[in-house]
mmCIF file of C-alpha atoms and ligand atoms in Angstrom:
data_model
loop_
_atom_site.group_PDB
_atom_site.id
_atom_site.type_symbol
_atom_site.label_atom_id
_atom_site.label_comp_id
_atom_site.label_asym_id
_atom_site.label_seq_id
_atom_site.Cartn_x
_atom_site.Cartn_y
_atom_site.Cartn_z
ATOM 1 C CA MET D 1 0.000 0.000 0.000
ATOM 2 C CA LEU D 2 1.575 3.344 -1.153
ATOM 3 C CA PRO D 3 2.210 5.752 1.814
ATOM 4 C CA ALA D 4 -0.455 8.561 2.000
ATOM 5 C CA LEU D 5 0.790 11.633 0.329
ATOM 6 C CA LYS D 6 -0.226 15.259 0.866
ATOM 7 C CA ILE D 7 -0.251 18.268 -1.425
ATOM 8 C CA THR D 8 2.025 20.804 0.289
ATOM 9 C CA ASP D 9 2.010 23.687 -2.187
ATOM 10 C CA VAL D 10 0.590 24.828 -5.522
ATOM 11 C CA LYS D 11 2.106 27.582 -7.632
ATOM 12 C CA THR D 12 1.605 29.197 -11.010
ATOM 13 C CA ILE D 13 4.531 29.870 -13.327
ATOM 14 C CA LEU D 14 4.021 32.495 -16.045
ATOM 15 C CA THR D 15 6.605 32.455 -18.830
ATOM 16 C CA ALA D 16 6.901 33.406 -22.507
ATOM 17 C CA PRO D 17 10.174 31.930 -23.816
ATOM 18 C CA ASN D 18 9.225 32.552 -27.460
ATOM 19 C CA GLY D 19 6.840 35.422 -26.873
ATOM 20 C CA ILE D 20 3.718 33.284 -26.320
ATOM 21 C CA ARG D 21 2.195 33.669 -22.845
ATOM 22 C CA LEU D 22 2.235 30.253 -21.188
ATOM 23 C CA VAL D 23 0.677 29.356 -17.813
ATOM 24 C CA ILE D 24 2.017 26.326 -15.911
ATOM 25 C CA VAL D 25 0.769 24.972 -12.581
ATOM 26 C CA LYS D 26 3.209 23.147 -10.272
ATOM 27 C CA VAL D 27 1.782 20.922 -7.504
ATOM 28 C CA MET D 28 4.244 20.021 -4.740
ATOM 29 C CA THR D 29 3.864 17.045 -2.378
ATOM 30 C CA SER D 30 5.032 15.846 1.019
ATOM 31 C CA GLU D 31 7.431 13.401 -0.714
ATOM 32 C CA PRO D 32 10.667 15.358 -1.259
ATOM 33 C CA GLY D 33 11.271 16.059 -4.962
ATOM 34 C CA LEU D 34 7.919 14.673 -6.059
ATOM 35 C CA TYR D 35 5.881 17.294 -7.880
ATOM 36 C CA GLY D 36 3.653 17.524 -10.947
ATOM 37 C CA LEU D 37 3.265 20.005 -13.811
ATOM 38 C CA GLY D 38 0.098 20.970 -15.653
ATOM 39 C CA CYS D 39 -0.843 23.303 -18.529
ATOM 40 C CA ALA D 40 -3.311 26.101 -17.737
ATOM 41 C CA THR D 41 -2.512 28.177 -20.807
ATOM 42 C CA PHE D 42 -5.296 30.605 -21.738
ATOM 43 C CA THR D 43 -2.981 32.942 -23.585
ATOM 44 C CA GLN D 44 -5.566 35.736 -23.971
ATOM 45 C CA ARG D 45 -6.351 35.826 -20.189
ATOM 46 C CA PRO D 46 -3.322 34.353 -18.385
ATOM 47 C CA LEU D 47 -3.433 36.635 -15.339
ATOM 48 C CA ALA D 48 -7.047 35.706 -14.596
ATOM 49 C CA VAL D 49 -6.107 31.997 -14.619
ATOM 50 C CA ALA D 50 -3.161 32.641 -12.275
ATOM 51 C CA THR D 51 -5.485 34.359 -9.793
ATOM 52 C CA ALA D 52 -7.954 31.448 -9.950
ATOM 53 C CA VAL D 53 -5.134 29.018 -9.127
ATOM 54 C CA ASP D 54 -3.246 31.085 -6.538
ATOM 55 C CA GLU D 55 -6.218 32.578 -4.674
ATOM 56 C CA TYR D 56 -8.766 29.764 -4.955
ATOM 57 C CA LEU D 57 -7.429 26.328 -5.936
ATOM 58 C CA LYS D 58 -4.235 26.519 -3.824
ATOM 59 C CA PRO D 59 -5.989 26.906 -0.417
ATOM 60 C CA PHE D 60 -8.517 24.294 -1.596
ATOM 61 C CA LEU D 61 -5.832 21.709 -2.402
ATOM 62 C CA ILE D 62 -3.237 22.075 0.380
ATOM 63 C CA GLY D 63 -3.350 18.960 2.579
ATOM 64 C CA LYS D 64 -5.330 16.866 0.103
ATOM 65 C CA ASP D 65 -4.153 13.447 -1.197
ATOM 66 C CA PRO D 66 -2.915 13.989 -4.788
ATOM 67 C CA ASP D 67 -3.880 10.401 -5.649
ATOM 68 C CA GLN D 68 -7.579 11.324 -5.545
ATOM 69 C CA ILE D 69 -7.524 12.902 -9.027
ATOM 70 C CA GLU D 70 -11.235 12.381 -9.817
ATOM 71 C CA ASP D 71 -12.538 13.517 -6.431
ATOM 72 C CA ILE D 72 -10.271 16.575 -6.482
ATOM 73 C CA TYR D 73 -11.513 17.368 -10.025
ATOM 74 C CA GLN D 74 -15.200 17.058 -9.147
ATOM 75 C CA SER D 75 -14.946 18.954 -5.831
ATOM 76 C CA ALA D 76 -12.788 21.779 -7.281
ATOM 77 C CA PHE D 77 -15.127 21.952 -10.325
ATOM 78 C CA VAL D 78 -18.125 22.797 -8.118
ATOM 79 C CA SER D 79 -16.197 24.875 -5.569
ATOM 80 C CA SER D 80 -16.893 27.978 -7.669
ATOM 81 C CA TYR D 81 -20.633 27.134 -7.803
ATOM 82 C CA TRP D 82 -20.718 28.637 -11.303
ATOM 83 C CA ARG D 83 -18.551 26.541 -13.615
ATOM 84 C CA ASN D 84 -17.552 25.447 -17.171
ATOM 85 C CA GLY D 85 -15.904 28.711 -18.145
ATOM 86 C CA PRO D 86 -12.506 29.242 -19.875
ATOM 87 C CA VAL D 87 -10.678 30.784 -16.884
ATOM 88 C CA LEU D 88 -11.746 28.248 -14.258
ATOM 89 C CA ASN D 89 -11.398 25.294 -16.639
ATOM 90 C CA ASN D 90 -7.796 26.288 -17.375
ATOM 91 C CA ALA D 91 -7.062 26.583 -13.667
ATOM 92 C CA LEU D 92 -8.593 23.128 -13.092
ATOM 93 C CA SER D 93 -6.571 21.740 -16.017
ATOM 94 C CA GLY D 94 -3.275 22.945 -14.559
ATOM 95 C CA VAL D 95 -3.984 21.027 -11.363
ATOM 96 C CA ASP D 96 -5.516 17.962 -13.080
ATOM 97 C CA MET D 97 -2.575 17.393 -15.438
ATOM 98 C CA ALA D 98 -0.127 17.886 -12.539
ATOM 99 C CA LEU D 99 -1.912 15.191 -10.511
ATOM 100 C CA TRP D 100 -1.682 12.728 -13.454
ATOM 101 C CA ASP D 101 2.014 13.652 -13.743
ATOM 102 C CA ILE D 102 2.518 12.859 -10.028
ATOM 103 C CA LYS D 103 0.622 9.555 -10.280
ATOM 104 C CA GLY D 104 2.763 8.491 -13.245
ATOM 105 C CA LYS D 105 5.952 9.354 -11.364
ATOM 106 C CA ARG D 106 4.741 7.428 -8.300
ATOM 107 C CA ALA D 107 3.886 4.436 -10.472
ATOM 108 C CA ASN D 108 7.183 4.957 -12.301
ATOM 109 C CA MET D 109 5.416 4.841 -15.688
ATOM 110 C CA PRO D 110 4.389 7.323 -18.409
ATOM 111 C CA VAL D 111 0.827 8.678 -18.136
ATOM 112 C CA TYR D 112 -0.135 6.933 -21.426
ATOM 113 C CA GLN D 113 0.448 3.630 -19.583
ATOM 114 C CA LEU D 114 -2.024 4.717 -16.856
ATOM 115 C CA LEU D 115 -4.512 5.494 -19.673
ATOM 116 C CA GLY D 116 -4.257 1.981 -21.079
ATOM 117 C CA GLY D 117 -0.922 1.846 -22.913
ATOM 118 C CA LYS D 118 0.111 2.464 -26.514
ATOM 119 C CA CYS D 119 -2.275 1.906 -29.433
ATOM 120 C CA ARG D 120 0.429 3.112 -31.854
ATOM 121 C CA HIS D 121 4.221 3.626 -31.989
ATOM 122 C CA ALA D 122 4.083 7.420 -32.394
ATOM 123 C CA VAL D 123 1.619 10.213 -33.069
ATOM 124 C CA ALA D 124 1.026 11.447 -36.626
ATOM 125 C CA LEU D 125 1.128 15.238 -36.841
ATOM 126 C CA TYR D 126 -0.239 17.818 -39.201
ATOM 127 C CA ALA D 127 2.041 20.696 -40.122
ATOM 128 C CA HIS D 128 1.017 24.252 -41.010
ATOM 129 C CA ALA D 129 1.674 25.333 -44.599
ATOM 130 C CA GLY D 130 0.764 28.712 -46.008
ATOM 131 C CA GLY D 131 1.729 31.249 -48.622
ATOM 132 C CA ARG D 132 0.817 34.416 -50.506
ATOM 133 C CA ASP D 133 -0.553 32.344 -53.415
ATOM 134 C CA PRO D 134 -1.367 28.674 -54.237
ATOM 135 C CA GLN D 135 2.083 28.161 -55.779
ATOM 136 C CA GLU D 136 3.807 29.218 -52.536
ATOM 137 C CA VAL D 137 1.474 27.007 -50.484
ATOM 138 C CA ALA D 138 2.230 24.015 -52.735
ATOM 139 C CA ASP D 139 5.982 24.612 -52.330
ATOM 140 C CA SER D 140 5.586 24.793 -48.560
ATOM 141 C CA ILE D 141 3.600 21.536 -48.554
ATOM 142 C CA ARG D 142 6.212 19.767 -50.682
ATOM 143 C CA LYS D 143 8.863 20.719 -48.112
ATOM 144 C CA PHE D 144 6.806 19.036 -45.370
ATOM 145 C CA MET D 145 6.246 15.969 -47.565
ATOM 146 C CA GLU D 146 10.033 15.663 -47.942
ATOM 147 C CA GLN D 147 10.267 15.640 -44.126
ATOM 148 C CA GLY D 148 7.821 12.719 -43.943
ATOM 149 C CA TYR D 149 4.539 14.530 -43.230
ATOM 150 C CA GLN D 150 1.390 12.858 -44.582
ATOM 151 C CA TYR D 151 -0.918 15.567 -43.232
ATOM 152 C CA VAL D 152 -0.602 19.320 -43.899
ATOM 153 C CA ARG D 153 -2.956 22.235 -43.178
ATOM 154 C CA ALA D 154 -3.063 24.693 -46.072
ATOM 155 C CA GLN D 155 -3.874 28.381 -45.518
ATOM 156 C CA VAL D 156 -3.447 31.063 -48.190
ATOM 157 C CA SER D 157 -3.310 34.840 -48.132
ATOM 158 C CA VAL D 158 -6.165 36.802 -49.652
ATOM 159 C CA PRO D 159 -4.344 39.776 -51.141
ATOM 160 C CA GLY D 160 -5.168 42.854 -49.130
ATOM 161 C CA TYR D 161 -6.955 41.120 -46.285
ATOM 162 C CA SER D 162 -6.093 39.690 -42.898
ATOM 163 C CA VAL D 163 -6.677 35.953 -43.131
ATOM 164 C CA TYR D 164 -6.253 33.408 -40.390
ATOM 165 C CA GLY D 165 -3.172 31.294 -40.549
ATOM 166 C CA TRP D 166 -1.190 33.279 -43.102
ATOM 167 C CA GLY D 167 -0.248 36.937 -42.933
ATOM 168 C CA GLY D 168 -2.454 39.960 -43.447
ATOM 169 C CA GLY D 169 -1.441 43.095 -45.252
ATOM 170 C CA LYS D 170 -2.930 46.360 -46.419
ATOM 171 C CA VAL D 171 -6.202 46.237 -48.374
ATOM 172 C CA THR D 172 -5.699 46.695 -52.129
ATOM 173 C CA SER D 173 -9.145 45.578 -53.269
ATOM 174 C CA LYS D 174 -10.790 48.091 -55.615
ATOM 175 C CA VAL D 175 -14.234 47.072 -54.384
ATOM 176 C CA TRP D 176 -13.899 46.444 -50.678
ATOM 177 C CA LYS D 177 -12.247 49.524 -49.070
ATOM 178 C CA PRO D 178 -12.252 49.517 -45.256
ATOM 179 C CA ILE D 179 -13.839 52.688 -43.813
ATOM 180 C CA SER D 180 -11.094 53.088 -41.204
ATOM 181 C CA PRO D 181 -7.723 52.062 -42.679
ATOM 182 C CA ASP D 182 -5.958 50.986 -39.418
ATOM 183 C CA GLN D 183 -8.014 47.852 -38.818
ATOM 184 C CA GLU D 184 -7.407 44.201 -39.603
ATOM 185 C CA THR D 185 -9.870 43.615 -42.394
ATOM 186 C CA PHE D 186 -11.490 40.392 -43.549
ATOM 187 C CA GLU D 187 -14.265 39.867 -46.076
ATOM 188 C CA PRO D 188 -15.914 36.409 -46.467
ATOM 189 C CA THR D 189 -16.406 36.272 -50.231
ATOM 190 C CA PRO D 190 -12.829 37.064 -51.401
ATOM 191 C CA TYR D 191 -11.645 34.513 -48.807
ATOM 192 C CA VAL D 192 -14.048 31.759 -49.934
ATOM 193 C CA ASN D 193 -13.057 32.266 -53.570
ATOM 194 C CA ALA D 194 -9.350 32.187 -52.705
ATOM 195 C CA VAL D 195 -9.712 28.927 -50.735
ATOM 196 C CA ILE D 196 -11.567 27.181 -53.572
ATOM 197 C CA ARG D 197 -8.872 28.291 -56.038
ATOM 198 C CA LEU D 198 -6.216 27.099 -53.578
ATOM 199 C CA PHE D 199 -7.491 23.522 -53.258
ATOM 200 C CA ASP D 200 -8.211 23.282 -56.966
ATOM 201 C CA TYR D 201 -4.564 24.099 -57.598
ATOM 202 C CA LEU D 202 -3.201 21.880 -54.816
ATOM 203 C CA ARG D 203 -5.024 18.741 -55.941
ATOM 204 C CA LYS D 204 -3.861 19.296 -59.534
ATOM 205 C CA GLU D 205 -0.272 19.849 -58.354
ATOM 206 C CA LEU D 206 0.009 17.296 -55.535
ATOM 207 C CA GLU D 207 -2.633 14.778 -56.627
ATOM 208 C CA ASP D 208 -3.622 12.422 -53.812
ATOM 209 C CA ASP D 209 -0.183 12.094 -52.271
ATOM 210 C CA ILE D 210 -0.976 14.214 -49.250
ATOM 211 C CA GLU D 211 -3.826 14.623 -46.735
ATOM 212 C CA LEU D 212 -4.917 18.269 -46.802
ATOM 213 C CA LEU D 213 -6.619 20.217 -44.010
ATOM 214 C CA HIS D 214 -7.961 23.784 -43.771
ATOM 215 C CA ASP D 215 -9.081 26.018 -40.890
ATOM 216 C CA VAL D 216 -11.983 28.390 -41.669
ATOM 217 C CA HIS D 217 -11.601 29.772 -38.131
ATOM 218 C CA GLU D 218 -15.307 30.537 -37.776
ATOM 219 C CA ARG D 219 -15.026 33.764 -39.800
ATOM 220 C CA ILE D 220 -17.695 33.439 -42.474
ATOM 221 C CA PRO D 221 -21.539 33.401 -42.394
ATOM 222 C CA PRO D 222 -22.843 29.832 -41.806
ATOM 223 C CA ILE D 223 -24.536 29.461 -45.185
ATOM 224 C CA GLN D 224 -21.322 30.549 -46.974
ATOM 225 C CA ALA D 225 -19.429 27.972 -44.886
ATOM 226 C CA ILE D 226 -21.859 25.281 -46.039
ATOM 227 C CA ASN D 227 -21.302 26.301 -49.662
ATOM 228 C CA LEU D 228 -17.543 26.249 -49.123
ATOM 229 C CA ALA D 229 -17.692 22.746 -47.594
ATOM 230 C CA LYS D 230 -19.716 21.562 -50.613
ATOM 231 C CA GLU D 231 -17.322 23.200 -53.102
ATOM 232 C CA LEU D 232 -14.314 21.614 -51.373
ATOM 233 C CA GLU D 233 -15.865 18.118 -51.306
ATOM 234 C CA LYS D 234 -14.276 17.137 -54.643
ATOM 235 C CA TYR D 235 -10.815 17.947 -53.253
ATOM 236 C CA ARG D 236 -11.207 15.249 -50.542
ATOM 237 C CA LEU D 237 -9.904 17.163 -47.520
ATOM 238 C CA PHE D 238 -8.842 15.185 -44.437
ATOM 239 C CA PHE D 239 -10.877 17.769 -42.522
ATOM 240 C CA LEU D 240 -12.300 21.271 -42.752
ATOM 241 C CA GLU D 241 -12.047 23.011 -39.382
ATOM 242 C CA ASP D 242 -14.295 25.395 -37.477
ATOM 243 C CA VAL D 243 -16.803 26.109 -40.229
ATOM 244 C CA PHE D 244 -19.143 27.570 -37.596
ATOM 245 C CA THR D 245 -18.776 29.544 -34.370
ATOM 246 C CA PRO D 246 -19.962 27.806 -31.167
ATOM 247 C CA GLU D 247 -22.936 30.204 -31.321
ATOM 248 C CA ASP D 248 -23.980 28.814 -34.741
ATOM 249 C CA ILE D 249 -23.217 25.156 -34.012
ATOM 250 C CA GLU D 250 -26.772 24.001 -34.806
ATOM 251 C CA TYR D 251 -25.949 24.674 -38.481
ATOM 252 C CA LEU D 252 -24.012 21.381 -38.395
ATOM 253 C CA ARG D 253 -27.407 19.718 -38.795
ATOM 254 C CA VAL D 254 -27.920 21.607 -42.085
ATOM 255 C CA LEU D 255 -24.363 21.048 -43.319
ATOM 256 C CA ARG D 256 -24.526 17.314 -42.620
ATOM 257 C CA GLN D 257 -27.522 16.995 -44.935
ATOM 258 C CA GLN D 258 -25.611 18.592 -47.823
ATOM 259 C CA THR D 259 -21.984 17.459 -47.844
ATOM 260 C CA SER D 260 -19.645 14.683 -46.704
ATOM 261 C CA THR D 261 -16.613 16.930 -46.305
ATOM 262 C CA PRO D 262 -15.099 15.746 -42.977
ATOM 263 C CA ILE D 263 -15.635 18.342 -40.249
ATOM 264 C CA ALA D 264 -13.359 19.169 -37.306
ATOM 265 C CA ILE D 265 -14.694 21.440 -34.603
ATOM 266 C CA SER D 266 -14.581 22.474 -30.930
ATOM 267 C CA GLU D 267 -11.289 24.242 -30.118
ATOM 268 C CA LEU D 268 -13.516 27.064 -28.815
ATOM 269 C CA PHE D 269 -15.718 24.766 -26.721
ATOM 270 C CA ASN D 270 -15.430 24.941 -22.941
ATOM 271 C CA ASN D 271 -18.660 23.339 -21.770
ATOM 272 C CA THR D 272 -19.451 19.645 -22.284
ATOM 273 C CA CYS D 273 -23.071 20.586 -22.994
ATOM 274 C CA GLU D 274 -21.809 22.373 -26.116
ATOM 275 C CA TYR D 275 -20.507 19.267 -27.818
ATOM 276 C CA VAL D 276 -22.280 16.184 -26.380
ATOM 277 C CA PRO D 277 -25.490 16.811 -28.436
ATOM 278 C CA MET D 278 -23.372 17.169 -31.588
ATOM 279 C CA ILE D 279 -21.458 13.964 -30.811
ATOM 280 C CA LYS D 280 -24.540 11.824 -30.194
ATOM 281 C CA ASP D 281 -26.000 12.942 -33.542
ATOM 282 C CA ARG D 282 -22.680 12.265 -35.354
ATOM 283 C CA LEU D 283 -22.642 15.848 -36.704
ATOM 284 C CA PHE D 284 -18.843 16.107 -37.023
ATOM 285 C CA ASP D 285 -15.841 13.829 -37.444
ATOM 286 C CA PHE D 286 -12.915 15.204 -35.419
ATOM 287 C CA ILE D 287 -12.976 16.668 -31.897
ATOM 288 C CA ARG D 288 -10.520 19.576 -31.622
ATOM 289 C CA CYS D 289 -10.743 20.606 -27.997
ATOM 290 C CA HIS D 290 -7.932 22.603 -26.320
ATOM 291 C CA LEU D 291 -7.276 20.317 -23.345
ATOM 292 C CA SER D 292 -6.825 23.078 -20.777
ATOM 293 C CA GLN D 293 -9.954 24.890 -21.980
ATOM 294 C CA ILE D 294 -12.070 21.855 -21.058
ATOM 295 C CA GLY D 295 -10.329 21.177 -17.737
ATOM 296 C CA GLY D 296 -7.448 18.831 -18.491
ATOM 297 C CA ILE D 297 -6.746 15.105 -18.963
ATOM 298 C CA SER D 298 -9.616 13.794 -16.785
ATOM 299 C CA PRO D 299 -12.447 15.360 -18.866
ATOM 300 C CA ALA D 300 -10.551 14.784 -22.148
ATOM 301 C CA ARG D 301 -10.118 11.024 -21.636
ATOM 302 C CA LYS D 302 -13.855 10.711 -20.974
ATOM 303 C CA LEU D 303 -14.644 12.852 -24.016
ATOM 304 C CA ALA D 304 -12.380 10.709 -26.215
ATOM 305 C CA ALA D 305 -14.132 7.554 -24.956
ATOM 306 C CA LEU D 306 -17.553 9.043 -25.684
ATOM 307 C CA CYS D 307 -16.437 10.070 -29.195
ATOM 308 C CA GLU D 308 -15.227 6.522 -29.909
ATOM 309 C CA TYR D 309 -18.810 5.250 -29.672
ATOM 310 C CA PHE D 310 -19.945 7.780 -32.267
ATOM 311 C CA GLY D 311 -17.138 7.298 -34.804
ATOM 312 C CA ILE D 312 -15.498 10.641 -33.973
ATOM 313 C CA ARG D 313 -11.703 10.791 -33.849
ATOM 314 C CA THR D 314 -9.487 13.059 -31.791
ATOM 315 C CA ALA D 315 -7.486 15.979 -33.212
ATOM 316 C CA TRP D 316 -6.591 17.861 -30.057
ATOM 317 C CA HIS D 317 -5.794 21.564 -30.394
ATOM 318 C CA GLY D 318 -2.007 21.965 -30.542
ATOM 319 C CA PRO D 319 -0.696 25.374 -31.648
ATOM 320 C CA GLY D 320 1.897 27.476 -29.828
ATOM 321 C CA ASP D 321 -0.530 28.610 -27.140
ATOM 322 C CA VAL D 322 -0.628 25.090 -25.797
ATOM 323 C CA SER D 323 2.467 24.786 -23.621
ATOM 324 C CA PRO D 324 4.956 21.894 -23.957
ATOM 325 C CA VAL D 325 3.286 20.385 -20.850
ATOM 326 C CA GLY D 326 -0.067 20.599 -22.667
ATOM 327 C CA HIS D 327 1.505 18.915 -25.704
ATOM 328 C CA ALA D 328 2.861 16.161 -23.441
ATOM 329 C CA ALA D 329 -0.698 15.641 -22.191
ATOM 330 C CA ASN D 330 -2.003 15.590 -25.792
ATOM 331 C CA LEU D 331 0.669 12.968 -26.558
ATOM 332 C CA ALA D 332 -0.400 10.722 -23.648
ATOM 333 C CA LEU D 333 -3.998 10.709 -24.911
ATOM 334 C CA ASP D 334 -2.962 10.415 -28.586
ATOM 335 C CA LEU D 335 -0.880 7.292 -27.861
ATOM 336 C CA SER D 336 -3.498 5.574 -25.710
ATOM 337 C CA CYS D 337 -6.867 6.434 -27.339
ATOM 338 C CA TYR D 338 -7.995 3.951 -30.007
ATOM 339 C CA ASN D 339 -9.982 6.673 -31.868
ATOM 340 C CA PHE D 340 -6.940 8.939 -32.372
ATOM 341 C CA GLY D 341 -7.255 10.858 -35.651
ATOM 342 C CA ILE D 342 -4.402 13.342 -35.957
ATOM 343 C CA GLN D 343 -2.435 15.774 -33.734
ATOM 344 C CA GLU D 344 -1.796 19.426 -34.586
ATOM 345 C CA GLN D 345 1.892 20.171 -34.304
ATOM 346 C CA HIS D 346 3.761 23.134 -32.951
ATOM 347 C CA VAL D 347 7.534 23.256 -33.332
ATOM 348 C CA PHE D 348 8.734 24.847 -30.104
ATOM 349 C CA GLY D 349 11.536 27.402 -30.274
ATOM 350 C CA LYS D 350 14.995 26.731 -28.770
ATOM 351 C CA GLU D 351 14.300 28.886 -25.702
ATOM 352 C CA THR D 352 11.039 27.064 -24.977
ATOM 353 C CA GLN D 353 12.753 23.691 -25.285
ATOM 354 C CA GLU D 354 15.427 24.861 -22.804
ATOM 355 C CA VAL D 355 12.814 26.063 -20.315
ATOM 356 C CA PHE D 356 10.909 22.745 -20.690
ATOM 357 C CA PRO D 357 13.384 19.820 -20.659
ATOM 358 C CA GLY D 358 11.602 16.719 -22.034
ATOM 359 C CA CYS D 359 9.615 18.704 -24.649
ATOM 360 C CA PRO D 360 7.948 16.045 -26.867
ATOM 361 C CA GLU D 361 10.207 15.175 -29.773
ATOM 362 C CA ILE D 362 9.034 15.859 -33.333
ATOM 363 C CA ARG D 363 10.619 13.733 -36.095
ATOM 364 C CA ASP D 364 9.576 12.525 -39.570
ATOM 365 C CA GLY D 365 6.057 13.938 -39.236
ATOM 366 C CA TYR D 366 5.444 12.249 -35.869
ATOM 367 C CA MET D 367 5.548 13.197 -32.175
ATOM 368 C CA TRP D 368 7.464 10.658 -30.062
ATOM 369 C CA THR D 369 7.266 9.876 -26.362
ATOM 370 C CA ASN D 370 10.430 9.771 -24.257
ATOM 371 C CA ASP D 371 8.799 7.073 -22.130
ATOM 372 C CA MET D 372 9.745 8.943 -18.951
ATOM 373 C CA PRO D 373 7.477 8.571 -15.874
ATOM 374 C CA GLY D 374 4.542 10.950 -15.603
ATOM 375 C CA LEU D 375 4.160 13.397 -18.482
ATOM 376 C CA GLY D 376 7.921 13.087 -19.108
ATOM 377 C CA ILE D 377 8.510 16.848 -19.059
ATOM 378 C CA ASP D 378 10.044 19.295 -16.589
ATOM 379 C CA LEU D 379 10.312 23.055 -16.116
ATOM 380 C CA ASN D 380 13.454 25.086 -15.337
ATOM 381 C CA GLU D 381 11.884 27.777 -13.135
ATOM 382 C CA GLU D 382 15.011 29.930 -13.021
ATOM 383 C CA LEU D 383 15.191 30.029 -16.813
ATOM 384 C CA ALA D 384 11.408 30.521 -17.092
ATOM 385 C CA ALA D 385 11.704 33.656 -14.950
ATOM 386 C CA LYS D 386 14.036 35.127 -17.562
ATOM 387 C CA PHE D 387 11.127 35.251 -20.034
ATOM 388 C CA PRO D 388 8.448 37.488 -18.528
ATOM 389 C CA PHE D 389 5.292 38.146 -20.548
ATOM 390 C CA PRO D 390 5.921 40.684 -23.326
ATOM 391 C CA GLU D 391 4.387 44.156 -22.835
ATOM 392 C CA HIS D 392 0.966 44.402 -24.485
ATOM 393 C CA PRO D 393 -1.667 47.124 -24.015
ATOM 394 C CA LEU D 394 -4.349 44.453 -23.552
ATOM 395 C CA ASN D 395 -2.176 41.808 -21.846
ATOM 396 C CA GLY D 396 -2.434 39.427 -24.816
ATOM 397 C CA ALA D 397 -6.094 39.883 -25.795
ATOM 398 C CA TRP D 398 -7.200 38.633 -29.223
ATOM 399 C CA SER D 399 -7.036 41.566 -31.637
ATOM 400 C CA PRO D 400 -10.370 42.103 -33.347
ATOM 401 C CA VAL D 401 -10.790 41.592 -37.095
ATOM 402 C CA ARG D 402 -13.413 43.699 -38.913
ATOM 403 C CA LYS D 403 -15.341 43.730 -42.184
ATOM 404 C CA VAL D 404 -14.668 46.713 -44.455
ATOM 405 C CA ASP D 405 -17.663 48.481 -42.900
ATOM 406 C CA GLY D 406 -16.080 48.053 -39.469
ATOM 407 C CA THR D 407 -18.280 45.209 -38.188
ATOM 408 C CA VAL D 408 -16.344 42.956 -35.784
ATOM 409 C CA ILE D 409 -15.915 39.373 -37.029
ATOM 410 C CA ARG D 410 -15.827 36.452 -34.615
ATOM 411 C CA PRO D 411 -12.226 35.273 -34.516
HETATM 412 C C1 LIG Q 501 -5.587 26.351 -34.519
HETATM 413 C C2 LIG Q 501 -6.213 27.527 -33.883
HETATM 414 C C3 LIG Q 501 -5.264 28.498 -33.290
HETATM 415 C C4 LIG Q 501 -6.003 29.605 -32.549
HETATM 416 C C5 LIG Q 501 -5.176 30.096 -31.385
HETATM 417 C C6 LIG Q 501 -5.947 31.125 -30.548
HETATM 418 O O1 LIG Q 501 -6.302 25.669 -35.263
HETATM 419 O O2 LIG Q 501 -4.459 26.076 -34.226
HETATM 420 O O3 LIG Q 501 -7.215 28.013 -34.673
HETATM 421 O O4 LIG Q 501 -4.368 29.018 -34.155
HETATM 422 O O5 LIG Q 501 -6.298 30.676 -33.403
HETATM 423 O O6 LIG Q 501 -4.834 29.024 -30.603
HETATM 424 O O7 LIG Q 501 -5.170 31.573 -29.491
HETATM 425 MG MG1 LIG Q 502 -8.278 26.260 -35.401
#
């Protein structure tokens, strides 16, 4: 019988080694040297998450037995009475992942072993390709294919507009002139036309040798998104992401009647009630949740299990505003869940890799585990302190994008 252990301290580490605001939670225990790390990275509201951890979860956790992951999750989840929001879910996630890290270290095995062991040798990744025109995008994709990638997300500029995933730039359109020049401007129709031209070119150029993905990033009216999904059907995408905002999610029922383009959705979901109805009606194909935005490994492993019964595969959110600890948690689920689909990659900068020894290795289009106990990753606090959050008038808020008439567009 393992000796009872106590949580002795909980702290939040804020660091931005490569300019991205990362939030890490460290849970210390009564066993000398035994601690856990968790990702609580909500990069647009990091200070709010730190307060939730330092002022609320810390006093709640001190003295508790870190082995009781599920009970701690459920009791902390309701300790705010109101729940299921981005700030509190991230705070919960930091603690939850750290407790799984501790349990893996105590059991002297990687967390993926605690989740049922490997279903595959390594985790297939999708890389991010982009360019000012389809030719540049195709060149960028070819480079990834040479490195062994089978899956690549393709985003293209729309000359004169700010598009998601690949550079903005001043508006040069003769027709669509923004009323106030100093705004990031996006217009749905030029974007939709550019994306259709892009995939038409890519399939001609690259044939079927590569799985292609695209992120709409919720920016266009639902009916235009449905038309885009139908137009792209003949180009056989691996998935089309975030065609609708969470607010318009019921449109999935309409889209599903009209096209079989595979749909990935849910990086913006925080509340289980947002996606369970969509899962049970098989209205999308890939779940894209940001682990810390839904509360960590405990809720994500249940969500993955639920999705398995409805033919939905995982494609956990994995850009730069998921910390290396968050990527290590993604990796543990990706290795152990049967219904793994694909993992979004982020190539961490040198500084970030130095701050986080044990950063998951990326090689030949795959993410590889180091088979170390727990989440297999550490944090050099001294080095982390050398990378304070960069100055920003809004502390990292998402900068609004507007239509030419000035109307704000959801992200
Ligand atoms: C993705 C996402 C991200 C988000 C970012 C928000 O598919 O990777 O859309 O790029 O925009 O994480 O902070
Ligand atoms: Mg996305």
